[in-house]
Amino acid sequence: MKNNIILIGMPGSGKSTVGVVLAKKLGFQFIDSDLVIQEQSGKLLYQLIEELGEAGFLVLENKINAQIQADKSVIATGGSAVYGEEAMRHFKKTGTVVYLKLPYEELEVRLGDLHKRGVVIKKGSSLRELYEEYADITVDCSGIDLRNVMELIAAQVEWK
C-alpha cells in the first residue's frame, strides 16, 4: 500500500523538521532514516563513513532504507539516500516521494560541517538530478517558512 510520505532533499533542506510537523498534522508516525541507520549500527553516521568509507556507507544506507517497513508514516531520508536504487524503488512503491528543493545559497547558510553531519556527495554526480528523477512532488522551499512548506506538502499529497 502506498500510504507513506518520503521526504528527500539536500542536508539542511528541512526534511526532519518538516517531517515531524507533517506527521503530527496527518496523525502519522515519523521516521528519520538516519536515526534508523544509527540505531541498527550502533554508530553515528560520520563514524560509519570513517569506518566503511563513503562507498561502504552508501551500501549500508541503501540496505537499511530498503528494509524500512512503514505504514502511515512520514519518512525523512538522509541527503544521500537517493544514491540507493533499491531503497528508492522501495520508497516509491510504499509512498509519495517529496523533494524539498532549496537554492544552493540557502543551503550553504544552513549547513555546517557536512562530514560531521554524515553527508556523502559523490564526485561528478548531481544530487539534484537524482532528487528530481525520484520525486513524485517537488516543493520549492525558498523563502517559505516551515508551516507553509508543511501545508504545501499536505495539500499535494491528499490521499485519493
mmCIF file of C-alpha atoms in Angstrom:
data_model
loop_
_atom_site.group_PDB
_atom_site.id
_atom_site.type_symbol
_atom_site.label_atom_id
_atom_site.label_comp_id
_atom_site.label_asym_id
_atom_site.label_seq_id
_atom_site.Cartn_x
_atom_site.Cartn_y
_atom_site.Cartn_z
ATOM 1 C CA MET A 1 0.000 0.000 0.000
ATOM 2 C CA LYS A 2 1.266 3.446 -0.919
ATOM 3 C CA ASN A 3 0.353 5.499 2.150
ATOM 4 C CA ASN A 4 3.659 6.980 3.332
ATOM 5 C CA ILE A 5 5.308 10.297 2.564
ATOM 6 C CA ILE A 6 9.034 10.121 1.899
ATOM 7 C CA LEU A 7 10.977 13.381 2.102
ATOM 8 C CA ILE A 8 14.162 13.707 0.043
ATOM 9 C CA GLY A 9 16.499 16.647 -0.484
ATOM 10 C CA MET A 10 19.836 18.111 0.425
ATOM 11 C CA PRO A 11 21.001 18.114 4.034
ATOM 12 C CA GLY A 12 19.637 21.258 5.654
ATOM 13 C CA SER A 13 16.554 21.429 3.419
ATOM 14 C CA GLY A 14 14.302 20.760 6.419
ATOM 15 C CA LYS A 15 13.319 17.118 5.884
ATOM 16 C CA SER A 16 13.407 16.140 9.562
ATOM 17 C CA THR A 17 11.878 19.369 10.837
ATOM 18 C CA VAL A 18 9.088 19.438 8.251
ATOM 19 C CA GLY A 19 8.618 15.690 8.655
ATOM 20 C CA VAL A 20 7.848 15.851 12.375
ATOM 21 C CA VAL A 21 5.296 18.653 11.935
ATOM 22 C CA LEU A 22 3.720 16.993 8.890
ATOM 23 C CA ALA A 23 3.408 13.673 10.743
ATOM 24 C CA LYS A 24 1.646 15.436 13.626
ATOM 25 C CA LYS A 25 -0.750 17.174 11.229
ATOM 26 C CA LEU A 26 -1.634 13.933 9.439
ATOM 27 C CA GLY A 27 -1.664 11.715 12.543
ATOM 28 C CA PHE A 28 1.202 9.681 11.031
ATOM 29 C CA GLN A 29 4.316 8.156 12.576
ATOM 30 C CA PHE A 30 7.626 9.923 11.930
ATOM 31 C CA ILE A 31 10.746 8.011 10.904
ATOM 32 C CA ASP A 32 14.172 9.578 10.399
ATOM 33 C CA SER A 33 16.113 7.090 8.266
ATOM 34 C CA ASP A 34 19.454 8.445 9.518
ATOM 35 C CA LEU A 35 18.404 7.577 13.073
ATOM 36 C CA VAL A 36 17.335 4.106 11.940
ATOM 37 C CA ILE A 37 20.821 3.596 10.451
ATOM 38 C CA GLN A 38 22.476 4.813 13.664
ATOM 39 C CA GLU A 39 20.218 2.627 15.809
ATOM 40 C CA GLN A 40 20.839 -0.514 13.747
ATOM 41 C CA SER A 41 24.595 0.037 13.502
ATOM 42 C CA GLY A 42 25.188 1.421 16.990
ATOM 43 C CA LYS A 43 27.327 4.200 15.487
ATOM 44 C CA LEU A 44 26.955 7.821 14.401
ATOM 45 C CA LEU A 45 26.794 8.496 10.658
ATOM 46 C CA TYR A 46 30.188 10.181 10.438
ATOM 47 C CA GLN A 47 31.723 7.237 12.342
ATOM 48 C CA LEU A 48 30.225 4.833 9.805
ATOM 49 C CA ILE A 49 31.620 6.893 6.926
ATOM 50 C CA GLU A 50 35.078 6.922 8.555
ATOM 51 C CA GLU A 51 34.933 3.179 9.197
ATOM 52 C CA LEU A 52 33.301 1.980 5.950
ATOM 53 C CA GLY A 53 34.338 4.760 3.574
ATOM 54 C CA GLU A 54 31.760 6.644 1.534
ATOM 55 C CA ALA A 55 31.046 3.719 -0.805
ATOM 56 C CA GLY A 56 30.591 1.315 2.103
ATOM 57 C CA PHE A 57 28.318 3.742 3.903
ATOM 58 C CA LEU A 58 26.127 4.109 0.806
ATOM 59 C CA VAL A 59 25.783 0.312 0.602
ATOM 60 C CA LEU A 60 24.724 0.162 4.267
ATOM 61 C CA GLU A 61 22.352 3.123 3.896
ATOM 62 C CA ASN A 62 20.740 1.548 0.824
ATOM 63 C CA LYS A 63 20.317 -1.817 2.566
ATOM 64 C CA ILE A 64 18.743 -0.378 5.710
ATOM 65 C CA ASN A 65 16.486 2.079 3.850
ATOM 66 C CA ALA A 66 15.250 -0.687 1.533
ATOM 67 C CA GLN A 67 14.126 -2.641 4.608
ATOM 68 C CA ILE A 68 12.186 0.126 6.366
ATOM 69 C CA GLN A 69 8.659 -1.140 6.894
ATOM 70 C CA ALA A 70 6.240 1.690 7.499
ATOM 71 C CA ASP A 71 2.533 2.381 7.344
ATOM 72 C CA LYS A 72 1.017 5.862 7.503
ATOM 73 C CA SER A 73 4.435 7.366 8.164
ATOM 74 C CA VAL A 74 6.423 10.398 7.147
ATOM 75 C CA ILE A 75 9.983 9.267 6.433
ATOM 76 C CA ALA A 76 12.797 11.823 6.374
ATOM 77 C CA THR A 77 15.739 10.367 4.459
ATOM 78 C CA GLY A 78 19.405 11.260 4.580
ATOM 79 C CA GLY A 79 20.611 13.539 1.797
ATOM 80 C CA SER A 80 22.448 10.675 0.108
ATOM 81 C CA ALA A 81 19.542 8.190 0.233
ATOM 82 C CA VAL A 82 18.826 8.794 -3.468
ATOM 83 C CA TYR A 83 22.080 7.014 -4.354
ATOM 84 C CA GLY A 84 20.443 3.759 -3.226
ATOM 85 C CA GLU A 85 18.434 2.366 -6.132
ATOM 86 C CA GLU A 86 16.824 -0.473 -4.141
ATOM 87 C CA ALA A 87 15.879 1.864 -1.319
ATOM 88 C CA MET A 88 14.366 4.427 -3.665
ATOM 89 C CA ARG A 89 12.376 1.754 -5.522
ATOM 90 C CA HIS A 90 11.093 0.572 -2.122
ATOM 91 C CA PHE A 91 10.162 4.117 -1.084
ATOM 92 C CA LYS A 92 8.406 4.816 -4.416
ATOM 93 C CA LYS A 93 6.415 1.589 -4.011
ATOM 94 C CA THR A 94 5.302 2.390 -0.462
ATOM 95 C CA GLY A 95 4.727 6.128 -0.604
ATOM 96 C CA THR A 96 4.777 9.505 -2.274
ATOM 97 C CA VAL A 97 8.294 10.898 -2.635
ATOM 98 C CA VAL A 98 8.504 14.642 -1.972
ATOM 99 C CA TYR A 99 11.622 16.617 -2.899
ATOM 100 C CA LEU A 100 12.242 19.634 -0.667
ATOM 101 C CA LYS A 101 14.123 21.892 -3.048
ATOM 102 C CA LEU A 102 16.232 24.799 -1.832
ATOM 103 C CA PRO A 103 18.663 27.046 -3.722
ATOM 104 C CA TYR A 104 22.304 26.209 -3.082
ATOM 105 C CA GLU A 105 22.871 29.635 -1.492
ATOM 106 C CA GLU A 106 20.257 28.970 1.203
ATOM 107 C CA LEU A 107 21.695 25.518 1.851
ATOM 108 C CA GLU A 108 25.183 26.979 2.313
ATOM 109 C CA VAL A 109 23.842 29.281 5.025
ATOM 110 C CA ARG A 110 22.094 26.406 6.857
ATOM 111 C CA LEU A 111 24.847 23.785 6.660
ATOM 112 C CA GLY A 112 27.875 23.463 8.854
ATOM 113 C CA ASP A 113 30.461 20.712 8.519
ATOM 114 C CA LEU A 114 28.982 18.212 6.062
ATOM 115 C CA HIS A 115 31.322 15.457 7.241
ATOM 116 C CA LYS A 116 30.083 15.797 10.828
ATOM 117 C CA ARG A 117 26.512 15.611 9.537
ATOM 118 C CA GLY A 118 27.286 12.279 7.901
ATOM 119 C CA VAL A 119 26.769 13.520 4.366
ATOM 120 C CA VAL A 120 28.087 11.749 1.301
ATOM 121 C CA ILE A 121 28.175 13.552 -2.037
ATOM 122 C CA LYS A 122 29.711 11.574 -4.873
ATOM 123 C CA LYS A 123 32.125 13.459 -7.081
ATOM 124 C CA GLY A 124 30.813 14.028 -10.581
ATOM 125 C CA SER A 125 27.205 13.226 -9.786
ATOM 126 C CA SER A 126 24.354 15.625 -9.365
ATOM 127 C CA LEU A 127 22.171 15.007 -6.350
ATOM 128 C CA ARG A 128 19.642 17.483 -7.709
ATOM 129 C CA GLU A 129 19.120 15.376 -10.824
ATOM 130 C CA LEU A 130 18.578 12.271 -8.688
ATOM 131 C CA TYR A 131 16.131 14.094 -6.413
ATOM 132 C CA GLU A 132 14.145 15.295 -9.416
ATOM 133 C CA GLU A 133 14.228 11.831 -11.005
ATOM 134 C CA TYR A 134 12.719 10.138 -7.939
ATOM 135 C CA ALA A 135 10.336 12.891 -6.807
ATOM 136 C CA ASP A 136 6.605 12.494 -7.261
ATOM 137 C CA ILE A 137 6.195 16.050 -5.976
ATOM 138 C CA THR A 138 8.731 18.887 -5.793
ATOM 139 C CA VAL A 139 8.206 21.653 -3.255
ATOM 140 C CA ASP A 140 10.287 24.801 -3.717
ATOM 141 C CA CYS A 141 11.110 25.794 -0.128
ATOM 142 C CA SER A 142 12.952 29.004 -0.968
ATOM 143 C CA GLY A 143 11.900 31.790 1.364
ATOM 144 C CA ILE A 144 8.973 29.765 2.751
ATOM 145 C CA ASP A 145 8.578 29.041 6.455
ATOM 146 C CA LEU A 146 8.178 25.574 7.921
ATOM 147 C CA ARG A 147 4.404 25.799 8.343
ATOM 148 C CA ASN A 148 3.839 26.788 4.718
ATOM 149 C CA VAL A 149 6.147 24.034 3.428
ATOM 150 C CA MET A 150 4.190 21.523 5.503
ATOM 151 C CA GLU A 151 0.861 22.886 4.218
ATOM 152 C CA LEU A 152 2.080 22.729 0.588
ATOM 153 C CA ILE A 153 3.061 19.083 1.028
ATOM 154 C CA ALA A 154 -0.164 18.148 2.817
ATOM 155 C CA ALA A 155 -2.255 19.801 0.103
ATOM 156 C CA GLN A 156 -0.443 17.977 -2.717
ATOM 157 C CA VAL A 157 -0.381 14.562 -1.071
ATOM 158 C CA GLU A 158 -4.043 14.389 -0.083
ATOM 159 C CA TRP A 159 -4.933 10.725 -0.218
ATOM 160 C CA LYS A 160 -7.171 9.830 -3.083
#
